[in-house]
PDB file of C-alpha atoms in Angstrom:
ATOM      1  CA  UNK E 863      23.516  55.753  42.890  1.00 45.00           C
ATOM      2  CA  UNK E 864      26.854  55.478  44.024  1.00 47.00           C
ATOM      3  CA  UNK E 865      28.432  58.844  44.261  1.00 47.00           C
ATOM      4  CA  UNK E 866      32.017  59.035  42.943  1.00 50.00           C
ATOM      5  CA  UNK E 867      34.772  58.320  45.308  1.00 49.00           C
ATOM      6  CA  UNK E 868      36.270  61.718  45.279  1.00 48.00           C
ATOM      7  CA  UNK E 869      32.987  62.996  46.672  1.00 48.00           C
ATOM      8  CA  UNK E 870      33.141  60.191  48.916  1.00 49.00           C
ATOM      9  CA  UNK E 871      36.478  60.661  50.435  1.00 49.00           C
ATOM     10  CA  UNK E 872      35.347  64.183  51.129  1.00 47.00           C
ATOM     11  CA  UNK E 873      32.630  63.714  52.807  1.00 48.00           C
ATOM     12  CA  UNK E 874      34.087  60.739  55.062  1.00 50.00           C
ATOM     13  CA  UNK E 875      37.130  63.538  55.738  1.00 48.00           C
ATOM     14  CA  UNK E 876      34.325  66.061  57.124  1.00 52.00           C
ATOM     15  CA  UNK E 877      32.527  63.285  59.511  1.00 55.00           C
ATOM     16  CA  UNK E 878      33.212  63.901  62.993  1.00 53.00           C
ATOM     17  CA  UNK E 879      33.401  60.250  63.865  1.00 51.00           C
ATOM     18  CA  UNK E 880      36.391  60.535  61.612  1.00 57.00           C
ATOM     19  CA  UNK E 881      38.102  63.029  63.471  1.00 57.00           C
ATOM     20  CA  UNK E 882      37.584  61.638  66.857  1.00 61.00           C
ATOM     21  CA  UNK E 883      38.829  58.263  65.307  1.00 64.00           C
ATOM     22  CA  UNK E 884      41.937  60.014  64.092  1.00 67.00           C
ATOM     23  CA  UNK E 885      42.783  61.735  67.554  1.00 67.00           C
ATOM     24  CA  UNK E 886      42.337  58.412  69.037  1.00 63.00           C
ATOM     25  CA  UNK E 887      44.827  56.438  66.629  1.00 67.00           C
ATOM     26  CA  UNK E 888      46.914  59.365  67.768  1.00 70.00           C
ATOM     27  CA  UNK E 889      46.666  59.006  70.922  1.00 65.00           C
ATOM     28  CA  UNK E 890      47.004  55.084  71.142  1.00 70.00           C
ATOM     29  CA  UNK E 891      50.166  55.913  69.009  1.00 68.00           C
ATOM     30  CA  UNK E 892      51.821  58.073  71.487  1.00 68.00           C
ATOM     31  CA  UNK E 893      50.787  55.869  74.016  1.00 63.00           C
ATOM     32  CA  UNK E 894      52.610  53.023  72.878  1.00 65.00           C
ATOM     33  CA  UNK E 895      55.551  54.579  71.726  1.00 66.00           C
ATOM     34  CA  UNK E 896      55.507  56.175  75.509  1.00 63.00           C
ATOM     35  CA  UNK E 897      55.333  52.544  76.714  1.00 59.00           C
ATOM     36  CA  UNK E 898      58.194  51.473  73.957  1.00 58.00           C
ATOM     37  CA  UNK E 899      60.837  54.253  75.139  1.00 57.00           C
ATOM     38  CA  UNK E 900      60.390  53.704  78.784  1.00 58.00           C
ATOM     39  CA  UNK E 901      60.682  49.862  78.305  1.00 55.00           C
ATOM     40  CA  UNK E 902      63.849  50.619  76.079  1.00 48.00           C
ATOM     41  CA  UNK E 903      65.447  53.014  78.794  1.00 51.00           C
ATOM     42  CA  UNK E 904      64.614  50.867  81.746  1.00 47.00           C
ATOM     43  CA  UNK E 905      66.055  47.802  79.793  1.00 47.00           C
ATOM     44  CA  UNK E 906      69.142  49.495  78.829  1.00 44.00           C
ATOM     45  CA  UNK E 907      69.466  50.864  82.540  1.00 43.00           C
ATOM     46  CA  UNK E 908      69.063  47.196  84.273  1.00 41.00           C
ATOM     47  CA  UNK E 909      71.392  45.609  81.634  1.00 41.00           C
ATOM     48  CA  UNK E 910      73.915  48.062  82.035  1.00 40.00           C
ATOM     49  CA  UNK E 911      73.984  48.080  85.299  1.00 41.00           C
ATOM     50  CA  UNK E 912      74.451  44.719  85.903  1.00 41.00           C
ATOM     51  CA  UNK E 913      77.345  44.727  83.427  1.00 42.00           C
ATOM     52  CA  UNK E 914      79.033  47.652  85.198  1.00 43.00           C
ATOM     53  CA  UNK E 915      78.521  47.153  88.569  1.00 41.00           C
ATOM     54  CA  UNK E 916      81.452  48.935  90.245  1.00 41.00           C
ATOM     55  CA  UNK E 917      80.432  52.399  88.385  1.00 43.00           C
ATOM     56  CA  UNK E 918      77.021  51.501  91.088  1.00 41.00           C
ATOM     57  CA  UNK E 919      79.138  52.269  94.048  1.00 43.00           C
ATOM     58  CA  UNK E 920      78.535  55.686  95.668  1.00 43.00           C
ATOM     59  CA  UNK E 921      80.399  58.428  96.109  1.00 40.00           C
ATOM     60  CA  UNK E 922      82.334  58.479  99.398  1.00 41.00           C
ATOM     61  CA  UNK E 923      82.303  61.689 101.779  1.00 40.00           C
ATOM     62  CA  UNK E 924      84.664  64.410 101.344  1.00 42.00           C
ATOM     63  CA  UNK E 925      85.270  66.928 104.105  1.00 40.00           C
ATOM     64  CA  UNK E 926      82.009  65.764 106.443  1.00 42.00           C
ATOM     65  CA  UNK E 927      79.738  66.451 103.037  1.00 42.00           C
ATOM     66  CA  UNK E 928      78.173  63.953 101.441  1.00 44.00           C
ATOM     67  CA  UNK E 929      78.534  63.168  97.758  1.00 44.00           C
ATOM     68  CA  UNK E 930      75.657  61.640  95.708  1.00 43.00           C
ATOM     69  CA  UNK E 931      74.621  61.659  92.389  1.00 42.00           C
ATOM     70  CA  UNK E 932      73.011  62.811  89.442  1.00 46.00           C
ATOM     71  CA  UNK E 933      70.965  60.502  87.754  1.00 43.00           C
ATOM     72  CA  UNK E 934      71.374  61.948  84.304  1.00 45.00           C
ATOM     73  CA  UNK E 935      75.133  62.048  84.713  1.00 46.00           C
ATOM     74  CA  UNK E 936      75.184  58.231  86.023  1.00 43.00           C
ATOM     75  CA  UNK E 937      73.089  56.963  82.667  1.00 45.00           C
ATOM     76  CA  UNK E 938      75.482  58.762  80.755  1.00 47.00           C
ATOM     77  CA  UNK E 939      78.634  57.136  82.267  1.00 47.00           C
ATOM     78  CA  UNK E 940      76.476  53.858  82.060  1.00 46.00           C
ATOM     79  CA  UNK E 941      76.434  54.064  78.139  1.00 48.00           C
ATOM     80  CA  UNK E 942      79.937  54.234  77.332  1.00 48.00           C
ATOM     81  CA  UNK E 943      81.653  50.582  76.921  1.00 50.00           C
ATOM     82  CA  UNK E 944      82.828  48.912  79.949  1.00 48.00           C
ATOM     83  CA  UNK E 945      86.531  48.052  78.423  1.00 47.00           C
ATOM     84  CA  UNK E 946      87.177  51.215  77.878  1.00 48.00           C
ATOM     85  CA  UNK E 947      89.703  52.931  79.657  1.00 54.00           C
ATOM     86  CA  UNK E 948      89.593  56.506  80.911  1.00 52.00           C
ATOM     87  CA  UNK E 949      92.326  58.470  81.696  1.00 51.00           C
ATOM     88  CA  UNK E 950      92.537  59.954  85.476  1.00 56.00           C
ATOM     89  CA  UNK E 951      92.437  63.548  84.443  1.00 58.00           C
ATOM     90  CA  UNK E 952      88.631  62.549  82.487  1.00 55.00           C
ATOM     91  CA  UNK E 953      87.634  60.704  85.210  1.00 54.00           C
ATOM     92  CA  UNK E 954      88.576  63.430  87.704  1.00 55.00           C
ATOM     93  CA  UNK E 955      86.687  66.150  85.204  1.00 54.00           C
ATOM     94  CA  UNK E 956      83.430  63.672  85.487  1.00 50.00           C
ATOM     95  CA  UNK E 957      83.854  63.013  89.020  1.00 50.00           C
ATOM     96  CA  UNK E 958      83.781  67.153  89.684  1.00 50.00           C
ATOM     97  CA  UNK E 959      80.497  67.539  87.219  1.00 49.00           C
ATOM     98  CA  UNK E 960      78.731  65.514  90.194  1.00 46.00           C
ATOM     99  CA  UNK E 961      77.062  67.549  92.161  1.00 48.00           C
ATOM    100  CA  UNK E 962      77.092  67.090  95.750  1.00 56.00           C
ATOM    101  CA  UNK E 963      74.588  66.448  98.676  1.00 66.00           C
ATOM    102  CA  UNK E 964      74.778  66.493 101.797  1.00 68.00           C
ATOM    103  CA  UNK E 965      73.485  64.502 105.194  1.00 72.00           C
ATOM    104  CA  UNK E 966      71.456  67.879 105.933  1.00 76.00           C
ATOM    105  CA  UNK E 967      69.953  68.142 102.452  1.00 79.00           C
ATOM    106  CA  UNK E 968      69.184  64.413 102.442  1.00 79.00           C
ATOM    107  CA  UNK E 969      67.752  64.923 105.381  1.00 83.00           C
ATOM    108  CA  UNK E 970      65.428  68.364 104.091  1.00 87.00           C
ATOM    109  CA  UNK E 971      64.290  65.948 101.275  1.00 89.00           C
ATOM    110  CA  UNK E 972      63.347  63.236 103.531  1.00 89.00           C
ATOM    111  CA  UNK E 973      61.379  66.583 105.454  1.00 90.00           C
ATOM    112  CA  UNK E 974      59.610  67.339 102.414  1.00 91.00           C
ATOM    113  CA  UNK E 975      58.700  64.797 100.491  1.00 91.00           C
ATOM    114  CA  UNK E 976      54.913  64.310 100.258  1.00 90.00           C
ATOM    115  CA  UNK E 977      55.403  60.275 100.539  1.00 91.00           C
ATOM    116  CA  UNK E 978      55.661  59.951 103.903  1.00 93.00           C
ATOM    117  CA  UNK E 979      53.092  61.282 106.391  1.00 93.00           C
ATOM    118  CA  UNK E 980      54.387  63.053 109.668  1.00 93.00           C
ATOM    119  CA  UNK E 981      53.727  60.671 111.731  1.00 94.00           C
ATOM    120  CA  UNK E 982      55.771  57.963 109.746  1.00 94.00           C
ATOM    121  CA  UNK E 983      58.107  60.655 109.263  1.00 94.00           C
ATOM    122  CA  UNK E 984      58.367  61.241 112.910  1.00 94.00           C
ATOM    123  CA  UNK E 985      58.475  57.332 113.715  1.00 93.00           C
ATOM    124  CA  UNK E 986      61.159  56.833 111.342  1.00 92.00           C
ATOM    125  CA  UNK E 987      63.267  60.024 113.205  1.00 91.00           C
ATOM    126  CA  UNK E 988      62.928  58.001 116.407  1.00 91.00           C
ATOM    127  CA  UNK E 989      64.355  54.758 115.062  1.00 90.00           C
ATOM    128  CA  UNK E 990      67.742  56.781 113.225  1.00 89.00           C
ATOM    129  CA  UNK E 991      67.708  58.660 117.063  1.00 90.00           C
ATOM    130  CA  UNK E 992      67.740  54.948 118.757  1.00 91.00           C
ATOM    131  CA  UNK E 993      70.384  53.691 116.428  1.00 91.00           C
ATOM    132  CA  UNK E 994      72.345  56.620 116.748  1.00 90.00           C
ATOM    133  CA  UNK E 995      72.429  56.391 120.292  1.00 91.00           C
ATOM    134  CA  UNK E 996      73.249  52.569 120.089  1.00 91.00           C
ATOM    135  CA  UNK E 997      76.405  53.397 118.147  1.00 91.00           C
ATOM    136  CA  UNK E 998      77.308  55.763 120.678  1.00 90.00           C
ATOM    137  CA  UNK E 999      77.037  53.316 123.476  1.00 91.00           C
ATOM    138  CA  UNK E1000      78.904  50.764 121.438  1.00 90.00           C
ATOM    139  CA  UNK E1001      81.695  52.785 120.914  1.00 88.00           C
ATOM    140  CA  UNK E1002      81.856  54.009 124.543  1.00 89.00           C
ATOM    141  CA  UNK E1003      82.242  50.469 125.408  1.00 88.00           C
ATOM    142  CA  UNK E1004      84.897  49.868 122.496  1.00 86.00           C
ATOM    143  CA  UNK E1005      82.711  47.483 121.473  1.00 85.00           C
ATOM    144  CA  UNK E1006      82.005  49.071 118.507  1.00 86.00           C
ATOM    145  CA  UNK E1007      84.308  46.732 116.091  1.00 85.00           C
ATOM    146  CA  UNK E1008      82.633  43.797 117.196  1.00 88.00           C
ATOM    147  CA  UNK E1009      79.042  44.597 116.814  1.00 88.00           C
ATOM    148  CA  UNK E1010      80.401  46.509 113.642  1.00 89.00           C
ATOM    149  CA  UNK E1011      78.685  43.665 111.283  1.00 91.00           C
ATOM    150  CA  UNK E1012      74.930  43.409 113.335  1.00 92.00           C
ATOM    151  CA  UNK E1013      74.973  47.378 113.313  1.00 92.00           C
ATOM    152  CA  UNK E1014      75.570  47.384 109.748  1.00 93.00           C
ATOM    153  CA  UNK E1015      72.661  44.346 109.245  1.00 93.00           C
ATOM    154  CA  UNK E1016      70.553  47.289 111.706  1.00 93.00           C
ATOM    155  CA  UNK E1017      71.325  49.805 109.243  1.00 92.00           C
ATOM    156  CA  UNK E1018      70.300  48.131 106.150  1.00 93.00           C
ATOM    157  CA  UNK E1019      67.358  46.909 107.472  1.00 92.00           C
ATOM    158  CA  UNK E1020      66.207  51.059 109.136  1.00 91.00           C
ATOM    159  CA  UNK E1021      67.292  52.066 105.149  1.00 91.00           C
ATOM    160  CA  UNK E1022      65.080  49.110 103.159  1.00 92.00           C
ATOM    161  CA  UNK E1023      62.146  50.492 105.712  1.00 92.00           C
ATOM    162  CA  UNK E1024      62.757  54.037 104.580  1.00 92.00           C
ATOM    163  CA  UNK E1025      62.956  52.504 100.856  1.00 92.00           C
ATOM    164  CA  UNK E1026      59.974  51.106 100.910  1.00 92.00           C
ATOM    165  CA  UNK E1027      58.083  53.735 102.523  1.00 92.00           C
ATOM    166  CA  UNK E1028      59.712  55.814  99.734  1.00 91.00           C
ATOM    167  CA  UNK E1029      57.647  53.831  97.143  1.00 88.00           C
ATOM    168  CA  UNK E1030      55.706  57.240  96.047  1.00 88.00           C
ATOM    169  CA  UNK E1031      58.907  59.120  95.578  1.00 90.00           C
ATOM    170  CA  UNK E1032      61.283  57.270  93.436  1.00 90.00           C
ATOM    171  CA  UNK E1033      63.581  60.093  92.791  1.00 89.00           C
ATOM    172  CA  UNK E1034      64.263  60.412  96.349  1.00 90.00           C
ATOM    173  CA  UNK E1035      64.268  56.624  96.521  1.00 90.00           C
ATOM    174  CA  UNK E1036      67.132  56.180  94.279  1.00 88.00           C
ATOM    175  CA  UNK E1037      69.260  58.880  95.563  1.00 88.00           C
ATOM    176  CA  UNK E1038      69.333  57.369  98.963  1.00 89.00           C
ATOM    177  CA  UNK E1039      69.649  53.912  98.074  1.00 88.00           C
ATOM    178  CA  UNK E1040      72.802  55.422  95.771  1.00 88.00           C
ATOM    179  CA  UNK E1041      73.994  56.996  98.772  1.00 87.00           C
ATOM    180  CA  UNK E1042      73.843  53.965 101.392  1.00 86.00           C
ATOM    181  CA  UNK E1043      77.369  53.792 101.905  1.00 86.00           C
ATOM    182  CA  UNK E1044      77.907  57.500 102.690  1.00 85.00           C
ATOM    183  CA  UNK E1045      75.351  57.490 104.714  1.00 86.00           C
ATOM    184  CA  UNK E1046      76.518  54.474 106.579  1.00 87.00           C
ATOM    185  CA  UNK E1047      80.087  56.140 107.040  1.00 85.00           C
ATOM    186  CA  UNK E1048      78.338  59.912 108.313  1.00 84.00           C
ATOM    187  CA  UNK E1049      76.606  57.641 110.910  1.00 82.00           C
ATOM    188  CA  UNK E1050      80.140  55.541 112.277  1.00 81.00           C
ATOM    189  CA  UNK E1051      82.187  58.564 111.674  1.00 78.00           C
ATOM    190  CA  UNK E1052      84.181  59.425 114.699  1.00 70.00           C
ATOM    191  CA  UNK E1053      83.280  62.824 115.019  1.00 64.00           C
ATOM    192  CA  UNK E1054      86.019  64.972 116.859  1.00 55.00           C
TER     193      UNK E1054
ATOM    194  CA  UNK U 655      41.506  66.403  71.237  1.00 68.00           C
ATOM    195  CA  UNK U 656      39.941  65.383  74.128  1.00 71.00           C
ATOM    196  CA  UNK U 657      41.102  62.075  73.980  1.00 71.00           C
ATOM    197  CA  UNK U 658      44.307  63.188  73.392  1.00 71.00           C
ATOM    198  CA  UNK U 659      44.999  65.374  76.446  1.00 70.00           C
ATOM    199  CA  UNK U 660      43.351  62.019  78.539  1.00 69.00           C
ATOM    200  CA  UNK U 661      46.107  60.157  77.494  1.00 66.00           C
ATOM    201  CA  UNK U 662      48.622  62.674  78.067  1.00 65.00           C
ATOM    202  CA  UNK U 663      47.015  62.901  81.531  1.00 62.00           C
ATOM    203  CA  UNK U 664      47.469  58.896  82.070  1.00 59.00           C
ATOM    204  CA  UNK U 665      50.998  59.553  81.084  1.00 61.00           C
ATOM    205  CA  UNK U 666      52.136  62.715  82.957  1.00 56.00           C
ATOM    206  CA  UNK U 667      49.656  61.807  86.448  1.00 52.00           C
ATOM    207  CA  UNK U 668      52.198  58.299  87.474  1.00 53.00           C
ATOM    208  CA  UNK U 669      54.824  60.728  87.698  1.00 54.00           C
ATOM    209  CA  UNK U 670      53.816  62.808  90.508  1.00 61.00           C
ATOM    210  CA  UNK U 671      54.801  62.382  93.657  1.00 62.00           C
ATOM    211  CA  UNK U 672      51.261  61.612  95.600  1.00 70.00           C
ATOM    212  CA  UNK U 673      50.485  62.650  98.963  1.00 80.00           C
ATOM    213  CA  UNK U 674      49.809  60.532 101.591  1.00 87.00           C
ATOM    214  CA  UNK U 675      46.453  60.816 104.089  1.00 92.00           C
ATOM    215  CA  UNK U 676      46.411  61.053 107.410  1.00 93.00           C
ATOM    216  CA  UNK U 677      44.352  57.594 107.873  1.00 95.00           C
ATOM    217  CA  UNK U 678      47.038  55.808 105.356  1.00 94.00           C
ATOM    218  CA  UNK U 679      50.287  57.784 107.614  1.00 94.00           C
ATOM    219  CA  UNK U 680      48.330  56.063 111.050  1.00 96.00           C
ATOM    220  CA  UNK U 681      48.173  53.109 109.459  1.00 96.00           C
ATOM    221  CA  UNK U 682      51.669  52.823 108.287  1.00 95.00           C
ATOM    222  CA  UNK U 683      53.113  54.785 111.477  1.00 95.00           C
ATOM    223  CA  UNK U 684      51.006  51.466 113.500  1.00 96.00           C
ATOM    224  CA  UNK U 685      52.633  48.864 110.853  1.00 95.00           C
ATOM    225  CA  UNK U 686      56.538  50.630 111.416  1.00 93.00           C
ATOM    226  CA  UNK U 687      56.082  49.845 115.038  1.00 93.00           C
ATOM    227  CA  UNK U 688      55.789  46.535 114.593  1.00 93.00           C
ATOM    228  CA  UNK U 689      51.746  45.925 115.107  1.00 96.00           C
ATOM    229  CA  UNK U 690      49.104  44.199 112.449  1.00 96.00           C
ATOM    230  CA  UNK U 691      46.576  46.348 110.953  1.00 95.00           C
ATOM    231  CA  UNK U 692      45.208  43.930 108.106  1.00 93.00           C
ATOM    232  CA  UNK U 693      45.529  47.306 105.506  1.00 93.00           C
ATOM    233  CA  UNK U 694      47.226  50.414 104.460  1.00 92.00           C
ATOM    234  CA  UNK U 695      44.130  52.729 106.044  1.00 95.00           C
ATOM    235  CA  UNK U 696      42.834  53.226 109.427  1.00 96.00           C
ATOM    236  CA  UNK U 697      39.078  54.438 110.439  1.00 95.00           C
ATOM    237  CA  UNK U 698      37.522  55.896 113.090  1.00 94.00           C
ATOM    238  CA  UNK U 699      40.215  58.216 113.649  1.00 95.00           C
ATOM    239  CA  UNK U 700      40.150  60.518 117.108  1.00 95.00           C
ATOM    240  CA  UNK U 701      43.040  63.009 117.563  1.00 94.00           C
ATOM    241  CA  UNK U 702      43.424  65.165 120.741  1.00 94.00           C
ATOM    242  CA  UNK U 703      46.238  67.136 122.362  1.00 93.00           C
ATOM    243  CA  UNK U 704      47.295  68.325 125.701  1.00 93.00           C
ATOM    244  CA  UNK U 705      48.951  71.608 126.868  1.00 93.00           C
ATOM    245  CA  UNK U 706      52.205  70.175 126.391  1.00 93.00           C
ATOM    246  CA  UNK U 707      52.029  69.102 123.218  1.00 92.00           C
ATOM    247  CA  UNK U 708      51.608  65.548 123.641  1.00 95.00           C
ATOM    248  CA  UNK U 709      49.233  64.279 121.299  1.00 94.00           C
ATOM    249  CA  UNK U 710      47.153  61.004 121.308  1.00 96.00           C
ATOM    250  CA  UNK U 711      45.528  59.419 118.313  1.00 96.00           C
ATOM    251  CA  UNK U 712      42.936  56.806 118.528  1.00 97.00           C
ATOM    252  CA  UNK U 713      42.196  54.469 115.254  1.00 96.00           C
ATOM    253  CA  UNK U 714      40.778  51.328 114.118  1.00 96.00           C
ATOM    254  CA  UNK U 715      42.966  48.709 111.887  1.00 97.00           C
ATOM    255  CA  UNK U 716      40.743  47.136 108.903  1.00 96.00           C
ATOM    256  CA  UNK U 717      41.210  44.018 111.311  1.00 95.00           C
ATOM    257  CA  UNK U 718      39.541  45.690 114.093  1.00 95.00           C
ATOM    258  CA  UNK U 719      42.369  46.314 116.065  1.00 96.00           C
ATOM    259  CA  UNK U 720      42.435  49.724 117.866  1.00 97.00           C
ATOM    260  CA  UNK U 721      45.204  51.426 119.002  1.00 97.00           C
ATOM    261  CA  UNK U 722      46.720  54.551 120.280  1.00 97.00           C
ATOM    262  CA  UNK U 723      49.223  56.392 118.998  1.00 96.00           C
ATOM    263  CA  UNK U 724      51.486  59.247 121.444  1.00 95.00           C
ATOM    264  CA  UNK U 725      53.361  61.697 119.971  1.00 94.00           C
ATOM    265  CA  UNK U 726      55.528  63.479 122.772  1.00 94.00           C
ATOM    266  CA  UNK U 727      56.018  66.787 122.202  1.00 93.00           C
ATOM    267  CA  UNK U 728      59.783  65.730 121.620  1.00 91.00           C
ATOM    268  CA  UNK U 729      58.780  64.175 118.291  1.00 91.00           C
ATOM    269  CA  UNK U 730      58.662  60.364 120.033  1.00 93.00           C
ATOM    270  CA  UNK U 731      56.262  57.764 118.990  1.00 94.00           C
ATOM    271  CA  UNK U 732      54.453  55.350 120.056  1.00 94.00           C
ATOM    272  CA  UNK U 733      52.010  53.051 119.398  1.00 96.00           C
ATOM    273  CA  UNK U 734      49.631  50.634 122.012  1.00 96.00           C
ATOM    274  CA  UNK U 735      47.280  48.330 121.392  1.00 96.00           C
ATOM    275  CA  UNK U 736      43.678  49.089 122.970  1.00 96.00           C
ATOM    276  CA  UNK U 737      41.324  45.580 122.530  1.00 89.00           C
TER     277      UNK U 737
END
């Protein structure tokens, strides 16, 4: 006999199978809408940017400190229109909500992060030392303006090694690549 | 609800920041100096230190290259090929 489907429903409701099933729709659920927002968000970001690329420059130096960035703040720029106009006092009031960082605390992240062993991290210290020491002996010679362009090409290549080393830490990552050109200007800074 | 907190796990573990070992920070310190090592892990690794705080590490490449690896006590590195 075929029991009626009230019953039936019931008992289906109390099978464990049922519940496990349930959690696991669930579960795929939240997985995919996981997998929707950060497809939406990295979509938006890589759209915008390319359609805003001067609000991609960083920050340049103030007073020997270096200014970089906070992601949250940059995304939120990113999503206003890019023909709007801002007045300079808004822009100003945005600019001062940045927070700053410095060469030293870029440097005490680079110190900490778990990304890089310390031997890597030690290797790397040599090769910023060498090139260091390489603009020094440039601009000794007053040569410095001339080799200006393969120092730079030096540079980028030192940071895309430290970038890709930085492939575990993608926070970090960012914030340094964001900061290339202040970075860039601490290191050929004349410093009195 | 087991199944549930998995997923959440699958989610939340990407998002750590994971340390590196010291046979993958070799192998990468051996690769940054401009030498092949055929992989991102060394073997066979032999560490030893003097009294002025130089130390040496020995290590094989997955290609079979071994090298050695000085770190002055200054912080320097640097890397030789052994075979």
């Amino acid at each position: 006999m075929i029991s009626p489907p009230s019953q039936n429903r019931a008992s289906d409701y109390n099978h464990p199978m049922n519940y496990s099933g349930r959690y696991l729709l669930i579960a795929i659920g939240l997985l995919l809408l996981s997998v929707v927002v950060a497809g939406c968000a990295k979509q938006s970001r890589v759209s915008l940017s390319s359609e805003h690329p001067a609000e991609q420059k960083p920050v340049t130096l103030k007073e020997g400190g270096m200014k970089t960035v906070d992601l949250a703040s940059i995304e939120h720029q990113e999503e206003r229109p890019a023909m709007v106009k801002e007045s300079s006092k808004s822009a100003k009031k945005t600019e001062a909500k940045l927070p700053e960082i410095t060469m030293e605390q870029l440097v005490e992240r680079l110190k900490a992060t778990e990304a890089i062993g310390l031997f890597t991290k030690l290797a790397i210290r040599s090769d910023v030392i060498d090139f260091k020491k390489s603009i020094e002996s440039f601009r000794k010679r007053a040569a410095f303006e001339k080799n200006a362009k393969m120092l730079k090409s030096r540079f980028d290549g030192l940071l895309l090694k430290i970038l890709a080393l930085l492939e575990r830490d993608p926070v970090l990552s960012k914030d340094i690549h964001l900061a290339r050109e202040s970075i860039w200007k601490s290191l050929v800074e004349v410093k009195s | 609800m087991r199944v549930l907190l998995a997923v959440m796990a699958l989610i939340v573990l990407p998002l750590q920041v994971q340390a590196v070992t010291l046979a993958e920070d070799i192998a990468t310190t051996i690769m940054l100096r401009g030498h092949p090592c055929g992989g991102s892990v060394v073997s066979q690794v032999q560490e030893s230190s003097d009294a002025a705080g130089n130390r040496t590490i020995l290590a094989t490449c997955p290609n079979g290259h071994r090298y050695r690896v000085d770190v002055s006590s200054d912080g320097r590195v640097t890397v030789k090929r052994l075979n």
